[in-house]
């Protein structure tokens, strides 16, 4: 019976997307930490379950999935058969690294992937910008958690550097703001997690959200895509006299899978993440939290934050909804009784041709007419870079994906603009807008070209 | 500056760069945007960090994507390089709606585009990084010190090239001051 007390070397966790997520005993220590366990109680998609009832999955399983995919991508792109001499010369860890070094980077990457969301606020992205002090966001909170003494003890045990984990988890955009400096190798590894085109964070959430919501839009052949990922040189016009930049790209045979991923992203954004009812619930939740939270903001003290999950917020929300004297009552009641504001105006090409910011013009006019308490504005334009990555052709040439793929060239981008109005003003507001529409749109143009005017009160919500 | 005012300035910048023979890819617009903001004082409000080809703003990158999402800018792909950016007829209409904004900043845009239109990415990298080191070390730092610092940040740039870039950015800054002063006098 020698096996009874033996420490299990590899743990397997059942997962609906990846079948099994495997981790070793040391990685398990991160999963068991109080910061990571908190993610069991943070919904992946905030209040989306009020629209798509299946959307009750949590950041916990998503983070496990991201770790699993990150390890798979690392194995493919560092496989010596998949690395060209040009790239090997540019990236030291591919040229000189010992097996121990390679193993340390692999583990760093997997744990960074595991921790990439570890600082998420309750209900995920809902309005973190307005509900945190200036200079804070969930990425900075994730950084603070990774650097926390509790976590440092775990990293020390594994001989890993917390700064490396933070860098790879946050990526260059967020990491630079925290003073982290990236080598080209670290940048490639961080791209594996947070990259615009091939980040495994995105791969996992598209597949997982799609699965739980019961929509097919988010599916794509991620097995094929991952197998064809490569580190490739990217060139710009007029940069022939300098070394090319190594970035993630694909072999030609994976181009269609990459197209499918980016189409899946577009469809999920337009059909799910920017569903108007989902968006207005986020706004009502933000309105509630602004009144309910002490000083209208989440704590940045980690010991306080760790005790605050969706459960505590939901409990507070239901209590506020029941009693008129409680803070945030009006907004909580709207959510509990599903009396959300309704769409009064939605961006459309005809109006946009006359006034690029037609939504803001309608919002300002509606506020003037019905009062700010009855009107909300939500606008979002797609962020991130151009989906142009290098493709390794069968003849060894490396070319631009955009030039090879009409699909990528014509891929639509997400741009939404909604004006919502309370239910008790809805009918009268619809009649008013029908009457005043043309005047509002034209007037808005004049107001915009005025440097003294202030920004409209739009609720430009964060990206997923 | 408000979002659409900024859109008018950026689309005008793309137009002016192209008119002067620039490839006008995202990297070209990034470097031109950096000089437009930091040298001619157009208040775009972007934070720039050092990236692959020198100063780069993630917010400007997001803004350029948003302009595409709004149908103001399109991409023209190329087999071997990143795509060129081009404005649409909708951008032309937008610029007409922002006559006051463009009257104020148009000369600065034309100046920057005129100076950079013929430069490829490597030239722009040297020039924009030369400005970065000038800001980092201070205006009083010698040409030699700034050039040396440039080569530390960008080891693929040799000292001769760095010296040339620093001298060029000094001339650029002198000329730009006149543009900014004229703008302040008129507006």
XYZ file of C-alpha atoms in Angstrom:
651
model
C 0.000 0.000 0.000
C 2.941 2.292 -0.652
C 0.837 4.409 -3.038
C -1.745 5.559 -0.491
C 0.221 8.457 0.953
C 2.268 9.293 -2.099
C 1.986 12.926 -3.291
C 0.158 12.999 -6.587
C 2.519 14.380 -9.224
C -0.046 15.470 -11.815
C -3.542 16.684 -11.062
C -6.257 16.497 -13.680
C -9.231 18.823 -13.656
C -12.220 18.069 -15.853
C -13.029 20.876 -18.239
C -15.870 21.161 -20.791
C -13.610 22.856 -23.373
C -10.227 21.158 -23.016
C -11.454 17.844 -21.508
C -8.612 17.761 -18.947
C -6.516 20.588 -17.579
C -3.379 19.086 -16.079
C -1.177 20.707 -13.470
C 1.557 19.589 -11.124
C 1.702 19.876 -7.343
C 3.532 23.202 -7.376
C 1.128 24.753 -9.863
C -1.651 23.405 -7.689
C -0.358 25.620 -4.847
C -1.261 28.692 -6.939
C -4.732 27.326 -7.655
C -5.196 26.674 -3.929
C -4.191 30.218 -2.939
C -6.939 32.443 -1.524
C -6.517 34.916 -4.382
C -7.057 32.311 -7.077
C -9.888 30.550 -5.240
C -11.723 33.886 -5.168
C -12.152 33.566 -8.952
C -14.623 30.740 -8.319
C -17.028 33.518 -7.340
C -16.468 36.007 -10.166
C -18.761 35.521 -13.157
C -16.894 35.482 -16.444
C -19.555 37.608 -18.131
C -20.996 39.678 -15.283
C -24.811 39.862 -15.538
C -24.970 38.304 -19.004
C -26.813 35.367 -17.420
C -29.860 37.653 -17.238
C -29.922 37.568 -21.038
C -28.273 34.197 -21.766
C -29.166 32.002 -18.764
C -26.259 29.625 -19.392
C -23.651 32.342 -18.826
C -22.978 31.405 -15.221
C -19.397 30.231 -15.702
C -16.633 31.850 -13.685
C -13.167 33.359 -14.112
C -11.795 30.305 -12.269
C -12.281 27.773 -15.055
C -11.407 30.311 -17.752
C -8.046 30.932 -16.076
C -7.346 27.193 -15.968
C -8.193 26.976 -19.657
C -5.862 29.850 -20.528
C -3.050 28.097 -18.675
C -3.673 24.865 -20.581
C -3.626 26.607 -23.975
C -0.556 28.697 -23.133
C 1.448 25.532 -22.436
C 0.345 24.004 -25.728
C 1.334 27.100 -27.709
C 4.716 27.270 -25.965
C 5.467 23.659 -26.930
C 4.633 24.295 -30.570
C 6.505 27.562 -31.111
C 9.667 26.461 -29.252
C 9.862 23.077 -30.955
C 13.263 23.257 -32.719
C 11.683 21.940 -35.917
C 9.419 24.989 -35.970
C 12.068 27.669 -35.396
C 13.964 29.229 -38.309
C 17.660 30.161 -38.038
C 16.800 33.849 -38.469
C 14.520 33.771 -35.427
C 16.903 31.599 -33.389
C 19.609 34.246 -33.896
C 17.327 36.996 -32.598
C 15.902 35.269 -29.525
C 18.545 34.083 -27.072
C 16.355 31.596 -25.162
C 15.803 29.709 -28.421
C 19.504 29.735 -29.208
C 21.232 29.057 -25.911
C 18.681 27.940 -23.367
C 19.285 24.777 -21.366
C 16.455 22.353 -20.784
C 16.111 23.788 -17.262
C 15.769 27.319 -18.650
C 13.208 26.199 -21.184
C 11.270 24.438 -18.478
C 11.391 27.529 -16.247
C 10.024 29.754 -19.025
C 7.292 27.243 -19.775
C 6.234 27.190 -16.171
C 6.435 30.996 -15.896
C 4.201 31.300 -18.929
C 1.630 28.791 -17.655
C 1.439 30.474 -14.259
C 1.220 33.932 -15.814
C -1.676 32.608 -17.887
C -3.264 31.164 -14.757
C -2.941 34.530 -12.969
C -3.813 36.886 -15.836
C -7.265 37.652 -14.338
C -6.397 37.181 -10.679
C -7.125 40.819 -9.779
C -10.566 40.977 -11.369
C -13.212 42.993 -9.581
C -16.599 41.522 -8.755
C -18.685 41.077 -11.912
C -15.607 41.213 -14.090
C -15.336 44.197 -16.364
C -18.423 46.120 -15.355
C -17.225 49.711 -15.099
C -13.906 49.194 -13.360
C -12.659 52.518 -14.726
C -15.240 54.507 -12.785
C -15.151 52.298 -9.697
C -11.436 52.337 -8.964
C -9.150 55.225 -8.026
C -7.243 56.977 -10.825
C -4.449 54.803 -12.193
C -5.989 51.490 -11.083
C -7.536 48.755 -13.188
C -7.863 44.986 -12.877
C -4.466 44.478 -14.493
C -2.789 46.606 -11.855
C -4.650 44.666 -9.177
C -3.436 41.442 -10.805
C 0.098 42.818 -10.640
C -0.300 43.624 -6.945
C -1.635 40.127 -6.243
C 1.257 38.474 -8.100
C 3.691 40.578 -6.022
C 1.840 39.917 -2.718
C 3.947 38.204 0.005
C 1.607 35.166 0.008
C 2.213 34.646 -3.692
C 5.911 35.507 -3.482
C 6.321 32.553 -1.113
C 4.859 30.263 -3.779
C 7.029 31.698 -6.555
C 10.120 31.329 -4.352
C 9.330 27.672 -3.780
C 9.325 27.185 -7.561
C 12.434 29.379 -8.145
C 10.418 31.728 -10.350
C 10.626 35.520 -10.547
C 7.355 37.330 -9.768
C 8.259 40.187 -12.163
C 8.498 37.672 -15.023
C 5.078 36.285 -14.184
C 3.606 39.791 -13.946
C 5.109 40.815 -17.283
C 3.779 37.828 -19.164
C 0.367 38.060 -17.484
C -0.159 41.752 -18.232
C 1.514 42.175 -21.604
C 3.457 45.149 -22.800
C 0.621 47.676 -23.027
C -0.278 47.387 -19.345
C 3.171 46.350 -18.149
C 4.886 49.474 -19.508
C 2.542 51.626 -17.459
C 3.723 49.804 -14.351
C 7.361 50.373 -15.269
C 8.033 46.797 -16.449
C 10.573 46.416 -19.252
C 10.229 43.658 -21.821
C 12.880 41.770 -23.779
C 11.811 40.583 -27.266
C 11.482 37.049 -25.850
C 9.264 38.178 -22.976
C 7.166 40.142 -25.395
C 6.579 37.053 -27.545
C 5.584 35.048 -24.464
C 3.211 37.753 -23.261
C 1.667 37.823 -26.751
C 0.827 34.147 -26.287
C -1.487 35.196 -23.461
C -2.776 38.657 -24.317
C -1.987 39.066 -28.035
C -4.581 40.745 -30.240
C -4.570 38.074 -32.906
C -3.532 34.809 -31.226
C -3.771 35.425 -27.472
C -4.937 32.282 -25.683
C -7.003 34.426 -23.295
C -9.186 35.275 -26.283
C -9.126 31.743 -27.670
C -10.379 30.322 -24.394
C -13.072 32.896 -23.705
C -14.505 32.640 -27.230
C -14.743 28.856 -26.991
C -15.906 28.810 -23.376
C -18.445 31.631 -23.614
C -19.837 30.120 -26.775
C -20.202 26.747 -25.077
C -21.956 28.092 -21.974
C -24.212 30.549 -23.752
C -25.382 27.975 -26.266
C -24.304 30.016 -29.299
C -22.107 28.648 -32.074
C -20.511 31.962 -33.091
C -17.389 31.579 -30.963
C -16.200 28.216 -32.241
C -13.160 27.754 -34.432
C -10.539 25.059 -35.020
C -8.147 25.963 -32.228
C -6.288 22.637 -32.509
C -5.243 23.391 -36.070
C -4.503 27.022 -35.295
C -2.226 26.230 -32.354
C -0.367 23.552 -34.320
C 0.475 26.066 -37.043
C 1.590 28.991 -34.858
C 5.185 30.089 -35.402
C 7.498 32.907 -34.389
C 8.128 34.803 -37.633
C 9.851 38.032 -38.710
C 7.631 41.040 -39.384
C 8.845 43.806 -41.687
C 7.710 47.372 -42.270
C 8.224 49.567 -45.337
C 11.596 51.306 -45.150
C 12.995 49.028 -42.424
C 15.163 46.812 -44.632
C 18.385 48.095 -43.006
C 17.421 46.973 -39.515
C 16.607 43.552 -38.017
C 12.946 42.504 -38.454
C 10.707 42.222 -35.377
C 9.902 38.651 -34.263
C 6.153 38.176 -33.665
C 3.589 35.385 -33.618
C 2.380 34.307 -37.027
C 1.117 31.149 -38.715
C 2.096 28.650 -41.331
C 0.075 29.041 -44.496
C -1.977 25.949 -43.638
C -3.287 27.655 -40.521
C -4.482 30.837 -42.175
C -8.105 29.697 -42.435
C -8.155 28.759 -38.743
C -6.820 32.234 -37.934
C -9.559 33.755 -40.082
C -12.124 31.651 -38.234
C -10.829 32.880 -34.857
C -11.098 36.509 -35.895
C -14.545 36.014 -37.397
C -15.611 34.250 -34.196
C -14.398 37.259 -32.254
C -16.401 39.634 -34.441
C -19.585 37.591 -34.133
C -19.265 37.151 -30.374
C -18.694 40.862 -29.914
C -21.614 41.896 -32.062
C -24.038 39.171 -30.920
C -23.123 38.637 -27.283
C -20.704 41.058 -25.636
C -22.422 44.129 -27.112
C -25.970 42.849 -26.860
C -27.845 46.021 -25.805
C -29.608 44.424 -22.848
C -26.346 42.999 -21.534
C -24.807 46.465 -21.859
C -27.612 48.271 -20.056
C -27.444 45.759 -17.196
C -23.739 46.604 -16.862
C -24.644 50.289 -16.655
C -27.355 49.675 -14.032
C -24.850 47.602 -12.060
C -22.308 50.415 -12.219
C -24.975 52.901 -11.058
C -25.771 50.590 -8.144
C -22.133 50.078 -7.177
C -21.421 53.817 -7.321
C -24.026 54.352 -4.593
C -23.522 51.120 -2.663
C -19.735 50.950 -2.340
C -18.071 53.050 0.374
C -17.004 56.293 -1.356
C -18.315 54.819 -4.601
C -15.190 52.763 -5.232
C -13.830 49.264 -4.780
C -10.987 48.871 -2.299
C -7.487 48.440 -3.693
C -6.266 46.931 -0.449
C -5.838 43.281 -1.388
C -6.920 41.871 1.951
C -10.206 43.729 1.588
C -10.580 42.965 -2.098
C -10.125 39.237 -1.581
C -13.251 39.130 0.575
C -15.330 40.904 -2.064
C -16.806 38.689 -4.783
C -19.968 38.594 -6.882
C -21.658 36.861 -3.948
C -21.203 39.797 -1.578
C -22.250 42.300 -4.257
C -25.287 40.241 -5.244
C -26.325 39.878 -1.618
C -26.049 43.651 -1.165
C -27.911 44.250 -4.401
C -30.859 42.042 -3.416
C -31.025 43.664 0.036
C -31.017 47.132 -1.538
C -33.680 46.118 -4.022
C -35.997 45.078 -1.180
C -35.791 48.265 0.907
C -36.236 51.783 -0.422
C -34.027 53.266 2.276
C -30.907 51.325 1.215
C -28.180 52.760 -0.929
C -28.549 52.015 -4.632
C -32.160 50.900 -4.198
C -33.482 52.279 -7.496
C -30.760 50.657 -9.600
C -30.846 47.367 -7.691
C -34.597 47.144 -8.145
C -34.245 47.675 -11.875
C -31.875 44.712 -12.079
C -33.814 42.406 -9.766
C -37.146 43.103 -11.453
C -35.607 43.185 -14.925
C -36.923 46.694 -15.475
C -33.850 47.780 -17.388
C -33.862 50.890 -19.585
C -34.802 50.298 -23.207
C -32.992 51.194 -26.409
C -34.164 54.581 -27.658
C -31.488 55.030 -30.310
C -28.937 52.826 -32.022
C -26.091 53.793 -34.340
C -27.020 53.489 -38.021
C -25.131 54.257 -41.257
C -27.539 56.953 -42.500
C -27.165 59.072 -39.376
C -23.441 58.443 -39.113
C -23.022 59.787 -42.640
C -24.516 63.085 -41.454
C -22.936 63.149 -38.009
C -20.158 60.790 -36.937
C -21.222 61.149 -33.329
C -24.965 60.925 -33.822
C -25.343 58.808 -30.663
C -23.742 61.461 -28.470
C -25.942 64.140 -30.056
C -29.094 62.134 -29.305
C -27.852 61.466 -25.780
C -27.253 65.145 -25.035
C -30.644 66.129 -26.429
C -32.438 63.362 -24.509
C -30.785 64.384 -21.245
C -31.875 67.955 -21.815
C -35.432 66.829 -22.516
C -35.983 64.046 -19.973
C -33.289 64.555 -17.317
C -30.036 62.642 -16.762
C -31.649 60.135 -14.402
C -33.787 58.764 -17.255
C -31.134 58.459 -19.958
C -27.949 56.414 -20.420
C -25.405 56.361 -23.232
C -23.133 53.479 -24.202
C -20.645 53.709 -27.018
C -17.737 51.505 -27.997
C -15.365 51.330 -30.930
C -13.090 48.341 -31.443
C -9.608 48.664 -30.033
C -6.328 46.842 -30.559
C -4.115 46.760 -33.612
C -4.498 45.739 -37.223
C -4.921 41.983 -37.637
C -1.873 41.707 -39.816
C 0.506 38.927 -38.881
C 3.225 37.157 -40.860
C 2.395 33.989 -42.743
C 5.043 31.390 -43.582
C 4.306 30.195 -47.101
C 5.115 26.707 -48.305
C 8.048 28.059 -50.329
C 9.614 29.551 -47.177
C 8.659 33.147 -47.973
C 7.147 35.188 -45.123
C 4.356 37.536 -46.204
C 1.573 39.672 -44.750
C -1.652 37.843 -43.808
C -3.724 40.813 -44.936
C -2.338 40.557 -48.441
C -3.139 36.833 -48.619
C -6.581 36.879 -47.048
C -9.604 38.743 -48.410
C -11.428 37.655 -45.267
C -9.003 39.499 -42.995
C -8.911 42.497 -45.290
C -12.684 42.825 -45.163
C -13.204 41.768 -41.568
C -15.775 44.128 -40.039
C -14.887 46.003 -36.865
C -17.223 46.505 -33.941
C -18.694 49.962 -33.443
C -21.764 50.396 -31.262
C -23.640 53.370 -29.936
C -26.787 53.031 -27.858
C -28.948 55.566 -26.082
C -31.206 54.004 -23.465
C -34.211 55.565 -21.751
C -36.194 54.545 -18.676
C -39.363 52.557 -19.229
C -41.666 55.268 -17.928
C -40.314 57.729 -20.513
C -39.923 55.229 -23.328
C -43.115 55.846 -25.323
C -42.956 59.597 -25.098
C -39.217 59.542 -25.860
C -39.758 57.462 -29.005
C -42.352 59.942 -30.271
C -40.080 62.856 -29.384
C -37.103 61.368 -31.202
C -39.130 60.636 -34.314
C -40.179 64.285 -34.357
C -36.837 65.870 -33.482
C -34.408 63.410 -35.059
C -33.132 65.511 -37.988
C -32.706 68.678 -35.949
C -30.764 66.809 -33.234
C -28.365 65.157 -35.655
C -27.555 68.413 -37.487
C -27.145 70.460 -34.309
C -24.724 67.892 -32.941
C -22.271 68.512 -35.781
C -21.936 72.227 -34.928
C -21.360 71.495 -31.259
C -18.544 69.041 -31.934
C -16.267 71.542 -33.722
C -16.030 73.684 -30.621
C -12.939 73.433 -28.482
C -14.653 74.896 -25.458
C -17.359 72.196 -25.348
C -16.880 69.389 -22.853
C -16.967 65.667 -23.578
C -20.408 64.010 -23.620
C -21.355 61.785 -20.676
C -20.889 58.548 -22.493
C -20.353 55.272 -20.701
C -17.603 53.955 -22.949
C -17.270 50.550 -21.366
C -14.004 48.706 -21.266
C -13.094 45.948 -23.687
C -13.780 42.433 -22.491
C -9.331 67.582 -27.737
C -12.588 65.709 -28.242
C -12.807 62.368 -30.032
C -14.085 63.642 -33.370
C -11.768 66.634 -33.396
C -8.949 64.164 -32.940
C -10.390 62.031 -35.753
C -10.338 65.074 -38.042
C -6.699 65.803 -37.157
C -5.567 62.192 -37.612
C -7.342 61.681 -40.920
C -5.886 64.980 -42.169
C -2.451 63.779 -41.058
C -2.868 60.551 -43.042
C -3.976 62.541 -46.099
C -1.043 64.939 -45.833
C 1.489 62.135 -45.355
C 0.217 60.338 -48.427
C 0.173 63.553 -50.456
C 3.882 63.890 -49.695
C 4.716 60.382 -50.793
C 4.635 58.567 -47.446
C 3.722 54.904 -47.255
C 1.433 56.023 -44.385
C 1.374 52.707 -42.565
C 0.479 52.580 -38.893
C 4.135 52.960 -37.850
C 4.522 56.074 -40.022
C 1.404 57.608 -38.499
C 2.596 56.711 -35.003
C 5.899 58.549 -35.439
C 4.257 61.499 -37.186
C 1.660 61.643 -34.387
C 4.448 61.638 -31.801
C 6.229 64.579 -33.427
C 2.951 66.394 -34.028
C 2.100 66.190 -30.342
C 5.515 66.595 -28.759
C 7.151 69.103 -31.090
C 4.374 71.190 -32.631
C 2.198 71.025 -29.518
C -1.020 69.665 -31.047
C -2.855 68.424 -27.935
C -3.660 64.851 -28.977
C -3.211 63.636 -25.401
C -1.433 60.338 -26.086
C 1.133 58.643 -23.846
C 4.078 57.283 -25.813
C 6.392 54.469 -24.729
C 9.451 53.025 -26.452
C 8.457 50.126 -28.673
C 9.811 48.209 -31.654
C 10.401 51.259 -33.858
C 10.730 53.920 -31.164
C 8.014 55.966 -29.425
C 4.627 54.328 -29.758
C 1.224 54.981 -28.235
C -1.160 52.115 -27.548
C -3.958 54.680 -27.262
C -3.164 56.059 -30.724
C -3.167 52.481 -32.039
C -6.649 52.006 -30.514
C -7.766 55.300 -32.016
C -6.639 54.274 -35.510
C -8.588 51.035 -35.164
C -11.608 53.012 -33.963
C -11.322 55.209 -37.068
C -11.509 52.068 -39.165
C -14.479 50.836 -37.139
C -16.184 54.159 -37.890
C -15.499 53.845 -41.614
C -13.127 56.822 -41.734
C -9.951 54.902 -42.552
C -9.286 51.768 -44.593
C -6.324 49.451 -45.088
C -4.404 48.856 -48.294
C -2.486 45.570 -47.815
C 0.926 44.821 -49.258
C 2.498 41.378 -49.611
C 5.801 42.172 -47.878
C 5.008 44.983 -45.442
C 2.322 46.131 -43.061
C -0.652 47.807 -44.782
C -0.961 51.447 -45.801
C -3.706 53.556 -44.234
C -6.049 55.547 -46.465
C -8.931 57.850 -45.604
C -12.465 57.434 -46.982
C -14.946 59.941 -48.461
C -16.605 59.889 -45.025
C -13.374 61.271 -43.538
C -13.419 64.097 -46.048
C -16.920 65.022 -44.869
C -15.782 64.834 -41.269
C -12.890 67.184 -41.951
C -15.327 69.690 -43.522
C -17.336 69.617 -40.315
C -14.230 70.498 -38.325
C -13.065 73.584 -40.164
C -12.219 75.490 -36.988
C -10.162 72.625 -35.568
C -8.266 72.123 -38.805
C -7.693 75.836 -39.323
C -5.938 75.817 -35.963
C -3.844 72.668 -36.385
C -3.613 72.362 -40.195
C -0.283 74.209 -40.517
C 1.347 71.946 -37.916
C 0.005 68.844 -39.678
C 1.323 70.068 -43.039
C 4.688 70.891 -41.466
C 5.132 67.441 -39.898
C 3.942 65.639 -43.022
C 6.270 67.762 -45.151
C 9.263 66.840 -43.023
C 8.448 63.120 -42.726
C 6.620 62.265 -45.929
C 9.654 60.860 -47.691
C 10.966 58.852 -44.705
C 10.710 55.096 -44.304
C 10.173 53.364 -40.964
C 13.876 53.110 -40.069
C 14.426 56.846 -40.636
C 11.348 57.633 -38.565
C 12.549 55.326 -35.807
C 15.869 57.194 -35.583
C 14.245 60.615 -35.645
C 11.489 59.876 -33.136
C 13.909 58.134 -30.767
C 16.245 61.125 -31.056
C 13.387 63.274 -29.796
C 12.734 60.781 -27.011
C 16.331 60.982 -25.760
C 16.248 64.773 -26.026
C 13.216 64.812 -23.736
C 14.819 62.232 -21.465
C 18.222 63.940 -21.080
C 16.969 67.509 -21.354
C 17.388 70.147 -24.056
C 20.786 71.183 -22.684
C 22.349 67.758 -23.216
C 24.977 67.748 -25.962
C 24.378 66.253 -29.383
C 27.035 63.618 -28.610
C 25.460 62.572 -25.297
C 22.048 62.254 -26.841
C 23.399 60.281 -29.799
C 25.218 57.932 -27.439
C 22.044 57.388 -25.462
C 20.154 56.714 -28.689
C 22.578 53.924 -29.574
C 22.161 52.434 -26.090
C 18.401 52.287 -26.505
C 18.610 51.104 -30.105
C 21.808 49.050 -30.538
C 21.113 48.477 -34.251
C 21.612 52.232 -34.860
C 25.285 53.213 -35.176
C 26.766 56.392 -33.703
C 27.070 58.248 -37.020
C 23.411 57.631 -37.799
C 22.467 58.659 -34.267
C 24.407 61.943 -34.499
C 22.675 62.726 -37.775
C 19.249 61.967 -36.286
C 19.841 64.174 -33.238
C 20.965 67.114 -35.394
C 17.955 66.615 -37.635
C 15.536 66.623 -34.717
C 17.122 69.834 -33.382
C 16.466 71.588 -36.709
C 12.968 70.111 -36.734
C 12.261 71.519 -33.270
C 13.540 74.982 -34.161
C 11.293 75.185 -37.222
C 8.337 73.766 -35.301
C 8.538 76.466 -32.643
C 7.691 79.062 -35.279
C 4.620 77.066 -36.351
C 3.408 76.790 -32.751
C 4.072 80.500 -32.088
C 2.109 81.521 -35.183
C -0.809 79.323 -34.055
C -0.869 80.900 -30.619
C -0.759 84.402 -32.138
C -3.701 83.749 -34.471
C -5.959 81.698 -32.155
